[in-house]
PDB file of C-alpha atoms and ligand atoms in Angstrom:
ATOM      1  CA  MET A  13      -0.168  -0.114  -0.107  1.00 97.00           C
ATOM      2  CA  LYS A  14       3.043   2.284   0.975  1.00 95.00           C
ATOM      3  CA  GLU A  15       3.732   3.324  -2.944  1.00 96.00           C
ATOM      4  CA  TYR A  16       0.197   4.438  -3.184  1.00 97.00           C
ATOM      5  CA  LEU A  17       0.272   7.097  -0.316  1.00 98.00           C
ATOM      6  CA  PRO A  18       0.562  10.839  -0.896  1.00 98.00           C
ATOM      7  CA  SER A  19       2.237  12.905   2.154  1.00 98.00           C
ATOM      8  CA  ARG A  20      -0.964  14.189   2.652  1.00 98.00           C
ATOM      9  CA  ILE A  21      -4.143  11.710   3.379  1.00 98.00           C
ATOM     10  CA  PHE A  22      -7.505  12.440   4.236  1.00 98.00           C
ATOM     11  CA  VAL A  23      -9.096   9.378   6.186  1.00 98.00           C
ATOM     12  CA  SER A  24     -12.971   9.626   5.319  1.00 98.00           C
ATOM     13  CA  GLY A  25     -15.410   7.001   5.325  1.00 98.00           C
ATOM     14  CA  THR A  26     -18.917   5.610   4.143  1.00 98.00           C
ATOM     15  CA  ASP A  27     -20.202   6.020   7.724  1.00 96.00           C
ATOM     16  CA  THR A  28     -19.366   6.650  11.583  1.00 95.00           C
ATOM     17  CA  GLY A  29     -17.934   3.795  13.385  1.00 96.00           C
ATOM     18  CA  ILE A  30     -16.932   2.271  10.107  1.00 98.00           C
ATOM     19  CA  GLY A  31     -12.805   2.104  10.998  1.00 98.00           C
ATOM     20  CA  LYS A  32     -11.401   5.421  10.000  1.00 98.00           C
ATOM     21  CA  THR A  33      -9.782   5.520  13.470  1.00 98.00           C
ATOM     22  CA  VAL A  34      -8.356   2.180  13.088  1.00 98.00           C
ATOM     23  CA  VAL A  35      -7.008   2.826   9.738  1.00 98.00           C
ATOM     24  CA  SER A  36      -5.372   5.856  11.048  1.00 98.00           C
ATOM     25  CA  ALA A  37      -3.512   4.189  13.799  1.00 98.00           C
ATOM     26  CA  MET A  38      -2.492   1.718  11.254  1.00 98.00           C
ATOM     27  CA  LEU A  39      -1.124   4.150   9.278  1.00 98.00           C
ATOM     28  CA  MET A  40       0.484   5.967  12.103  1.00 98.00           C
ATOM     29  CA  SER A  41       2.140   2.755  13.655  1.00 98.00           C
ATOM     30  CA  SER A  42       3.635   2.228  10.170  1.00 98.00           C
ATOM     31  CA  LEU A  43       4.792   5.339   8.497  1.00 98.00           C
ATOM     32  CA  ASP A  44       6.525   8.214   9.598  1.00 98.00           C
ATOM     33  CA  ALA A  45       3.342  10.469  10.220  1.00 98.00           C
ATOM     34  CA  THR A  46       1.404  13.170  12.117  1.00 98.00           C
ATOM     35  CA  TYR A  47      -2.028  13.000  12.866  1.00 98.00           C
ATOM     36  CA  TRP A  48      -4.862  15.428  13.108  1.00 98.00           C
ATOM     37  CA  LYS A  49      -8.405  15.289  13.613  1.00 98.00           C
ATOM     38  CA  PRO A  50     -10.037  18.840  12.712  1.00 98.00           C
ATOM     39  CA  THR A  51     -13.177  18.306  14.534  1.00 98.00           C
ATOM     40  CA  GLN A  52     -13.628  15.805  17.798  1.00 98.00           C
ATOM     41  CA  SER A  53     -17.426  15.440  18.625  1.00 98.00           C
ATOM     42  CA  GLY A  54     -17.788  13.800  21.988  1.00 97.00           C
ATOM     43  CA  LEU A  55     -15.654  13.966  24.772  1.00 97.00           C
ATOM     44  CA  ASP A  56     -16.668  11.392  27.566  1.00 97.00           C
ATOM     45  CA  GLU A  57     -15.031   8.521  26.060  1.00 97.00           C
ATOM     46  CA  GLU A  58     -11.373   7.968  24.793  1.00 98.00           C
ATOM     47  CA  THR A  59     -11.359  10.618  21.647  1.00 98.00           C
ATOM     48  CA  ASP A  60     -10.186   9.357  18.303  1.00 98.00           C
ATOM     49  CA  THR A  61      -6.706  11.599  18.905  1.00 98.00           C
ATOM     50  CA  GLN A  62      -6.305   9.666  22.270  1.00 98.00           C
ATOM     51  CA  PHE A  63      -6.776   6.097  20.474  1.00 98.00           C
ATOM     52  CA  VAL A  64      -4.542   6.632  17.853  1.00 98.00           C
ATOM     53  CA  GLN A  65      -1.931   7.998  20.164  1.00 98.00           C
ATOM     54  CA  ARG A  66      -2.230   5.237  22.593  1.00 98.00           C
ATOM     55  CA  VAL A  67      -2.579   2.356  20.319  1.00 98.00           C
ATOM     56  CA  SER A  68       0.316   3.621  17.728  1.00 98.00           C
ATOM     57  CA  GLU A  69       2.449   4.647  20.473  1.00 97.00           C
ATOM     58  CA  VAL A  70       3.622   7.986  18.772  1.00 97.00           C
ATOM     59  CA  PRO A  71       5.071  10.672  20.764  1.00 96.00           C
ATOM     60  CA  GLU A  72       3.213  13.832  21.296  1.00 95.00           C
ATOM     61  CA  SER A  73       5.006  15.820  18.677  1.00 96.00           C
ATOM     62  CA  ARG A  74       3.166  13.822  16.056  1.00 98.00           C
ATOM     63  CA  ILE A  75      -0.441  14.354  17.188  1.00 98.00           C
ATOM     64  CA  ILE A  76      -1.779  18.133  15.946  1.00 98.00           C
ATOM     65  CA  PRO A  77      -4.433  18.850  18.751  1.00 98.00           C
ATOM     66  CA  GLU A  78      -7.984  18.930  17.303  1.00 98.00           C
ATOM     67  CA  ARG A  79      -9.274  22.465  16.008  1.00 98.00           C
ATOM     68  CA  TYR A  80     -12.666  21.851  17.495  1.00 98.00           C
ATOM     69  CA  ARG A  81     -13.729  19.664  20.499  1.00 98.00           C
ATOM     70  CA  LEU A  82     -17.180  19.455  20.803  1.00 98.00           C
ATOM     71  CA  ASN A  83     -19.166  17.967  23.786  1.00 98.00           C
ATOM     72  CA  GLU A  84     -21.762  16.131  22.499  1.00 97.00           C
ATOM     73  CA  PRO A  85     -21.151  12.666  20.006  1.00 97.00           C
ATOM     74  CA  MET A  86     -23.185  14.109  17.287  1.00 97.00           C
ATOM     75  CA  SER A  87     -22.671  15.602  13.720  1.00 98.00           C
ATOM     76  CA  PRO A  88     -20.209  18.737  13.769  1.00 98.00           C
ATOM     77  CA  HIS A  89     -23.060  21.175  12.960  1.00 98.00           C
ATOM     78  CA  SER A  90     -25.158  20.066  15.834  1.00 98.00           C
ATOM     79  CA  ALA A  91     -22.589  19.698  18.252  1.00 98.00           C
ATOM     80  CA  ALA A  92     -21.302  22.923  17.617  1.00 98.00           C
ATOM     81  CA  ASP A  93     -24.974  24.612  18.000  1.00 98.00           C
ATOM     82  CA  ILE A  94     -25.235  22.944  21.168  1.00 98.00           C
ATOM     83  CA  ASP A  95     -21.917  24.156  22.380  1.00 98.00           C
ATOM     84  CA  ASN A  96     -22.403  27.698  20.978  1.00 98.00           C
ATOM     85  CA  VAL A  97     -19.487  27.521  18.764  1.00 97.00           C
ATOM     86  CA  LYS A  98     -19.474  28.641  15.110  1.00 96.00           C
ATOM     87  CA  ILE A  99     -17.698  26.561  12.805  1.00 98.00           C
ATOM     88  CA  SER A 100     -16.344  28.350   9.902  1.00 97.00           C
ATOM     89  CA  LEU A 101     -14.065  26.592   6.712  1.00 97.00           C
ATOM     90  CA  ASN A 102     -11.684  29.557   7.121  1.00 95.00           C
ATOM     91  CA  ASP A 103     -10.771  28.094  10.730  1.00 95.00           C
ATOM     92  CA  PHE A 104      -8.980  25.413   9.211  1.00 98.00           C
ATOM     93  CA  GLN A 105      -5.521  25.428   7.684  1.00 97.00           C
ATOM     94  CA  LEU A 106      -3.309  22.196   7.149  1.00 96.00           C
ATOM     95  CA  PRO A 107      -1.272  22.171   9.869  1.00 97.00           C
ATOM     96  CA  GLU A 108       2.774  22.330   9.628  1.00 96.00           C
ATOM     97  CA  TYR A 109       4.245  18.760   9.839  1.00 97.00           C
ATOM     98  CA  ASP A 110       7.873  17.612   9.620  1.00 97.00           C
ATOM     99  CA  THR A 111       7.137  13.623   9.105  1.00 98.00           C
ATOM    100  CA  ASP A 112       6.576  12.096   5.832  1.00 98.00           C
ATOM    101  CA  HIS A 113       2.995  11.955   6.010  1.00 98.00           C
ATOM    102  CA  LEU A 114      -0.057  13.673   7.666  1.00 98.00           C
ATOM    103  CA  ILE A 115      -2.826  11.884   8.477  1.00 98.00           C
ATOM    104  CA  VAL A 116      -6.125  14.119   8.255  1.00 98.00           C
ATOM    105  CA  GLU A 117      -9.272  12.023   9.878  1.00 98.00           C
ATOM    106  CA  GLY A 118     -12.873  13.359   8.960  1.00 98.00           C
ATOM    107  CA  ALA A 119     -16.089  13.292  11.251  1.00 97.00           C
ATOM    108  CA  GLY A 120     -18.327  10.783   9.778  1.00 96.00           C
ATOM    109  CA  GLY A 121     -18.758  10.238   5.823  1.00 97.00           C
ATOM    110  CA  LEU A 122     -18.532  13.233   3.270  1.00 98.00           C
ATOM    111  CA  TRP A 123     -21.811  14.657   3.246  1.00 97.00           C
ATOM    112  CA  VAL A 124     -21.702  15.368   7.145  1.00 98.00           C
ATOM    113  CA  PRO A 125     -22.115  19.074   7.836  1.00 98.00           C
ATOM    114  CA  ILE A 126     -19.646  21.014   9.732  1.00 98.00           C
ATOM    115  CA  ASN A 127     -22.178  23.931   9.899  1.00 98.00           C
ATOM    116  CA  TRP A 128     -25.612  24.700   8.245  1.00 98.00           C
ATOM    117  CA  LYS A 129     -23.780  25.702   4.861  1.00 97.00           C
ATOM    118  CA  GLU A 130     -20.971  23.303   4.534  1.00 98.00           C
ATOM    119  CA  SER A 131     -19.735  19.409   4.760  1.00 98.00           C
ATOM    120  CA  MET A 132     -16.768  17.606   5.236  1.00 98.00           C
ATOM    121  CA  MET A 133     -16.739  17.430   1.667  1.00 97.00           C
ATOM    122  CA  ASP A 134     -16.101  21.305   1.522  1.00 98.00           C
ATOM    123  CA  LEU A 135     -13.421  20.595   4.259  1.00 98.00           C
ATOM    124  CA  ILE A 136     -11.403  18.565   2.050  1.00 98.00           C
ATOM    125  CA  LEU A 137     -11.787  20.837  -0.750  1.00 98.00           C
ATOM    126  CA  HIS A 138     -10.812  23.401   1.359  1.00 98.00           C
ATOM    127  CA  LEU A 139      -7.584  21.480   2.900  1.00 98.00           C
ATOM    128  CA  ASN A 140      -6.846  20.299  -1.108  1.00 97.00           C
ATOM    129  CA  ILE A 141      -6.124  16.981   0.324  1.00 98.00           C
ATOM    130  CA  PRO A 142      -6.716  13.459  -1.341  1.00 98.00           C
ATOM    131  CA  VAL A 143      -8.986  10.972   0.363  1.00 98.00           C
ATOM    132  CA  LEU A 144      -8.609   7.801   1.654  1.00 98.00           C
ATOM    133  CA  LEU A 145     -12.072   5.901   1.825  1.00 98.00           C
ATOM    134  CA  VAL A 146     -12.976   3.623   4.500  1.00 98.00           C
ATOM    135  CA  ALA A 147     -16.066   1.161   4.078  1.00 98.00           C
ATOM    136  CA  ARG A 148     -17.151  -1.822   5.319  1.00 98.00           C
ATOM    137  CA  SER A 149     -16.930  -5.108   3.528  1.00 97.00           C
ATOM    138  CA  THR A 150     -20.153  -6.616   4.333  1.00 96.00           C
ATOM    139  CA  LEU A 151     -23.734  -6.489   2.679  1.00 95.00           C
ATOM    140  CA  GLY A 152     -24.662  -2.763   2.123  1.00 94.00           C
ATOM    141  CA  THR A 153     -21.562  -1.486   1.074  1.00 97.00           C
ATOM    142  CA  LEU A 154     -21.727  -1.470  -2.383  1.00 98.00           C
ATOM    143  CA  ASN A 155     -24.105   1.562  -2.797  1.00 98.00           C
ATOM    144  CA  HIS A 156     -22.439   3.866   0.111  1.00 98.00           C
ATOM    145  CA  THR A 157     -19.111   3.157  -1.521  1.00 98.00           C
ATOM    146  CA  LEU A 158     -19.904   3.831  -4.955  1.00 98.00           C
ATOM    147  CA  LEU A 159     -22.105   7.185  -4.057  1.00 98.00           C
ATOM    148  CA  SER A 160     -18.979   8.327  -1.984  1.00 98.00           C
ATOM    149  CA  LEU A 161     -16.898   7.682  -4.588  1.00 98.00           C
ATOM    150  CA  GLU A 162     -19.034   9.289  -7.469  1.00 98.00           C
ATOM    151  CA  ALA A 163     -19.654  12.626  -4.985  1.00 98.00           C
ATOM    152  CA  LEU A 164     -15.515  13.082  -4.751  1.00 98.00           C
ATOM    153  CA  ARG A 165     -15.027  12.337  -8.255  1.00 98.00           C
ATOM    154  CA  ASN A 166     -17.909  14.897  -8.942  1.00 97.00           C
ATOM    155  CA  ARG A 167     -16.030  17.371  -7.075  1.00 97.00           C
ATOM    156  CA  GLY A 168     -12.450  16.612  -8.622  1.00 97.00           C
ATOM    157  CA  ILE A 169     -10.962  15.399  -5.353  1.00 98.00           C
ATOM    158  CA  ASP A 170      -8.075  12.697  -5.792  1.00 98.00           C
ATOM    159  CA  ILE A 171      -9.028   9.641  -4.570  1.00 98.00           C
ATOM    160  CA  ILE A 172      -5.831   7.209  -3.124  1.00 98.00           C
ATOM    161  CA  GLY A 173      -8.401   4.361  -2.838  1.00 98.00           C
ATOM    162  CA  VAL A 174     -10.862   2.266  -0.586  1.00 98.00           C
ATOM    163  CA  VAL A 175      -9.811   0.219   2.493  1.00 98.00           C
ATOM    164  CA  MET A 176     -12.862  -2.483   3.091  1.00 98.00           C
ATOM    165  CA  ASN A 177     -12.968  -3.294   6.774  1.00 98.00           C
ATOM    166  CA  GLY A 178     -14.121  -6.408   8.086  1.00 97.00           C
ATOM    167  CA  PRO A 179     -14.688 -10.114   6.920  1.00 96.00           C
ATOM    168  CA  GLU A 180     -13.421 -11.087   3.858  1.00 95.00           C
ATOM    169  CA  HIS A 181     -15.699 -10.199   0.750  1.00 96.00           C
ATOM    170  CA  GLU A 182     -14.168 -10.942  -2.531  1.00 96.00           C
ATOM    171  CA  GLU A 183     -17.246 -10.117  -4.599  1.00 97.00           C
ATOM    172  CA  ASN A 184     -17.904  -7.009  -2.874  1.00 97.00           C
ATOM    173  CA  LYS A 185     -14.024  -5.788  -3.245  1.00 97.00           C
ATOM    174  CA  LYS A 186     -13.872  -7.009  -7.369  1.00 98.00           C
ATOM    175  CA  THR A 187     -17.490  -5.034  -7.534  1.00 98.00           C
ATOM    176  CA  ILE A 188     -16.142  -1.998  -6.094  1.00 98.00           C
ATOM    177  CA  GLU A 189     -12.801  -1.902  -8.053  1.00 98.00           C
ATOM    178  CA  HIS A 190     -15.207  -2.603 -11.011  1.00 98.00           C
ATOM    179  CA  PHE A 191     -17.821   0.002 -10.793  1.00 98.00           C
ATOM    180  CA  GLY A 192     -15.677   2.545  -8.580  1.00 98.00           C
ATOM    181  CA  ASN A 193     -12.385   2.218 -10.808  1.00 98.00           C
ATOM    182  CA  VAL A 194     -10.634   2.194  -7.751  1.00 98.00           C
ATOM    183  CA  LYS A 195      -7.753   0.612  -5.958  1.00 98.00           C
ATOM    184  CA  VAL A 196      -9.347  -1.622  -2.569  1.00 98.00           C
ATOM    185  CA  TRP A 197      -7.215  -2.847  -0.102  1.00 98.00           C
ATOM    186  CA  GLU A 198      -8.969  -5.268   2.611  1.00 97.00           C
ATOM    187  CA  ILE A 199      -8.367  -5.413   6.277  1.00 97.00           C
ATOM    188  CA  ASN A 200      -9.861  -7.949   8.601  1.00 95.00           C
ATOM    189  CA  ASP A 201     -11.255  -7.898  12.003  1.00 96.00           C
ATOM    190  CA  LEU A 202      -8.447  -7.474  14.400  1.00 97.00           C
ATOM    191  CA  PRO A 203      -8.974  -9.387  17.835  1.00 96.00           C
ATOM    192  CA  ASP A 204      -6.460  -7.144  19.453  1.00 97.00           C
ATOM    193  CA  ILE A 205      -6.038  -3.698  18.101  1.00 98.00           C
ATOM    194  CA  ASN A 206      -2.230  -2.330  19.029  1.00 97.00           C
ATOM    195  CA  LYS A 207       0.827  -1.284  17.338  1.00 97.00           C
ATOM    196  CA  ASN A 208       2.137  -4.615  16.345  1.00 97.00           C
ATOM    197  CA  THR A 209      -1.013  -6.010  14.761  1.00 98.00           C
ATOM    198  CA  LEU A 210      -1.687  -2.593  12.942  1.00 98.00           C
ATOM    199  CA  LYS A 211       2.149  -2.936  11.699  1.00 97.00           C
ATOM    200  CA  ASN A 212       1.341  -6.417  10.156  1.00 97.00           C
ATOM    201  CA  THR A 213      -2.003  -5.740   8.580  1.00 98.00           C
ATOM    202  CA  PHE A 214      -0.319  -2.659   6.924  1.00 98.00           C
ATOM    203  CA  ASN A 215       2.870  -5.055   5.810  1.00 97.00           C
ATOM    204  CA  SER A 216       0.321  -7.600   4.462  1.00 96.00           C
ATOM    205  CA  LEU A 217      -1.072  -4.831   2.264  1.00 96.00           C
TER     206      LEU A 217
HETATM  207  N1  ADP B  19     -10.469  -4.107  11.549  1.00 81.11           N
HETATM  208  C1  ADP B  19     -10.970  -3.841  12.940  1.00 81.11           C
HETATM  209  N2  ADP B  19     -10.898  -4.994  13.819  1.00 81.11           N
HETATM  210  C2  ADP B  19     -11.004  -4.781  15.288  1.00 81.11           C
HETATM  211  N3  ADP B  19     -11.762  -3.912  15.472  1.00 81.11           N
HETATM  212  C3  ADP B  19     -12.150  -2.777  14.464  1.00 81.11           C
HETATM  213  C4  ADP B  19     -11.701  -2.614  13.252  1.00 81.11           C
HETATM  214  N4  ADP B  19     -12.140  -1.507  12.573  1.00 81.11           N
HETATM  215  C5  ADP B  19     -12.801  -0.967  13.467  1.00 81.11           C
HETATM  216  N5  ADP B  19     -12.569  -1.377  14.925  1.00 81.11           N
HETATM  217  C6  ADP B  19     -13.692  -1.235  16.035  1.00 81.11           C
HETATM  218  O1  ADP B  19     -15.114  -0.725  15.622  1.00 81.11           O
HETATM  219  C7  ADP B  19     -15.098   0.551  16.112  1.00 81.11           C
HETATM  220  C8  ADP B  19     -15.219   1.849  15.022  1.00 81.11           C
HETATM  221  O2  ADP B  19     -14.341   1.778  14.476  1.00 81.11           O
HETATM  222  P1  ADP B  19     -13.528   3.334  14.510  1.00 81.11           P
HETATM  223  O3  ADP B  19     -12.355   3.441  13.700  1.00 81.11           O
HETATM  224  O4  ADP B  19     -13.737   4.221  15.857  1.00 81.11           O
HETATM  225  O5  ADP B  19     -14.669   3.994  13.583  1.00 81.11           O
HETATM  226  P2  ADP B  19     -14.761   5.634  12.927  1.00 81.11           P
HETATM  227  O6  ADP B  19     -13.446   6.141  13.304  1.00 81.11           O
HETATM  228  O7  ADP B  19     -15.207   5.416  11.273  1.00 81.11           O
HETATM  229  O8  ADP B  19     -15.836   6.208  13.407  1.00 81.11           O
HETATM  230  C9  ADP B  19     -14.273   0.680  17.268  1.00 81.11           C
HETATM  231  O9  ADP B  19     -14.759  -0.037  18.385  1.00 81.11           O
HETATM  232  C10 ADP B  19     -12.954   0.116  16.551  1.00 81.11           C
HETATM  233  O10 ADP B  19     -12.040  -0.224  17.289  1.00 81.11           O
HETATM  234 MG1   MG B  20     -12.966   7.950  14.152  1.00 81.11          MG
END
């Protein structure tokens, strides 16, 4: 997979809870990279940034603080309303980094709003950064994944490829490669998520 990866990578997904943070942690464990989650919604449980730092065991210098930390585990636009915060695209600037890669993790999927005018897709365009799309491997993934790829293409956003996360599904992989015209990597459910299992997974791709 390494040879396909540009310096800046926006990890998006077809859904929330689809594996964006796990994929980000895999990249952080395996590459010389810096991680940034622009908007974190929900602070009661371990945040994505904390998870990535814990499992990939990187020094704090390779973690950029979130631009927005919102209390409620909701879409950024709603969580911001509740916290009385106004999110604007111009609040986000690509951070400086001195590693080979910068891994940026989105919130939810592409059409998730960041305010009442703009979405994650606008943020990706604003940051001008290629997308690695995380999708589930199982039933229901074809529509979500092909719609997401079409939306990215319609806006001229570079697509690195799709990571299909979950039980192996050769038919879905083949179908997404065919109709999505895209590179697909598969990662399976890991019984234990740690630096070593993530590194081994990356090395097998
Ligand atoms: N390949 C995997 N193996 C084991 N657990 C996984 C895997 N992918 C995701 N998970 C688990 O599923 C949940 C959602 O994944 P996460 O990466 O947080 O999704 P997202 O960032 O898209 O919301 C987490 O509890 C995560 O640990
Ligand atoms: Mg996440």
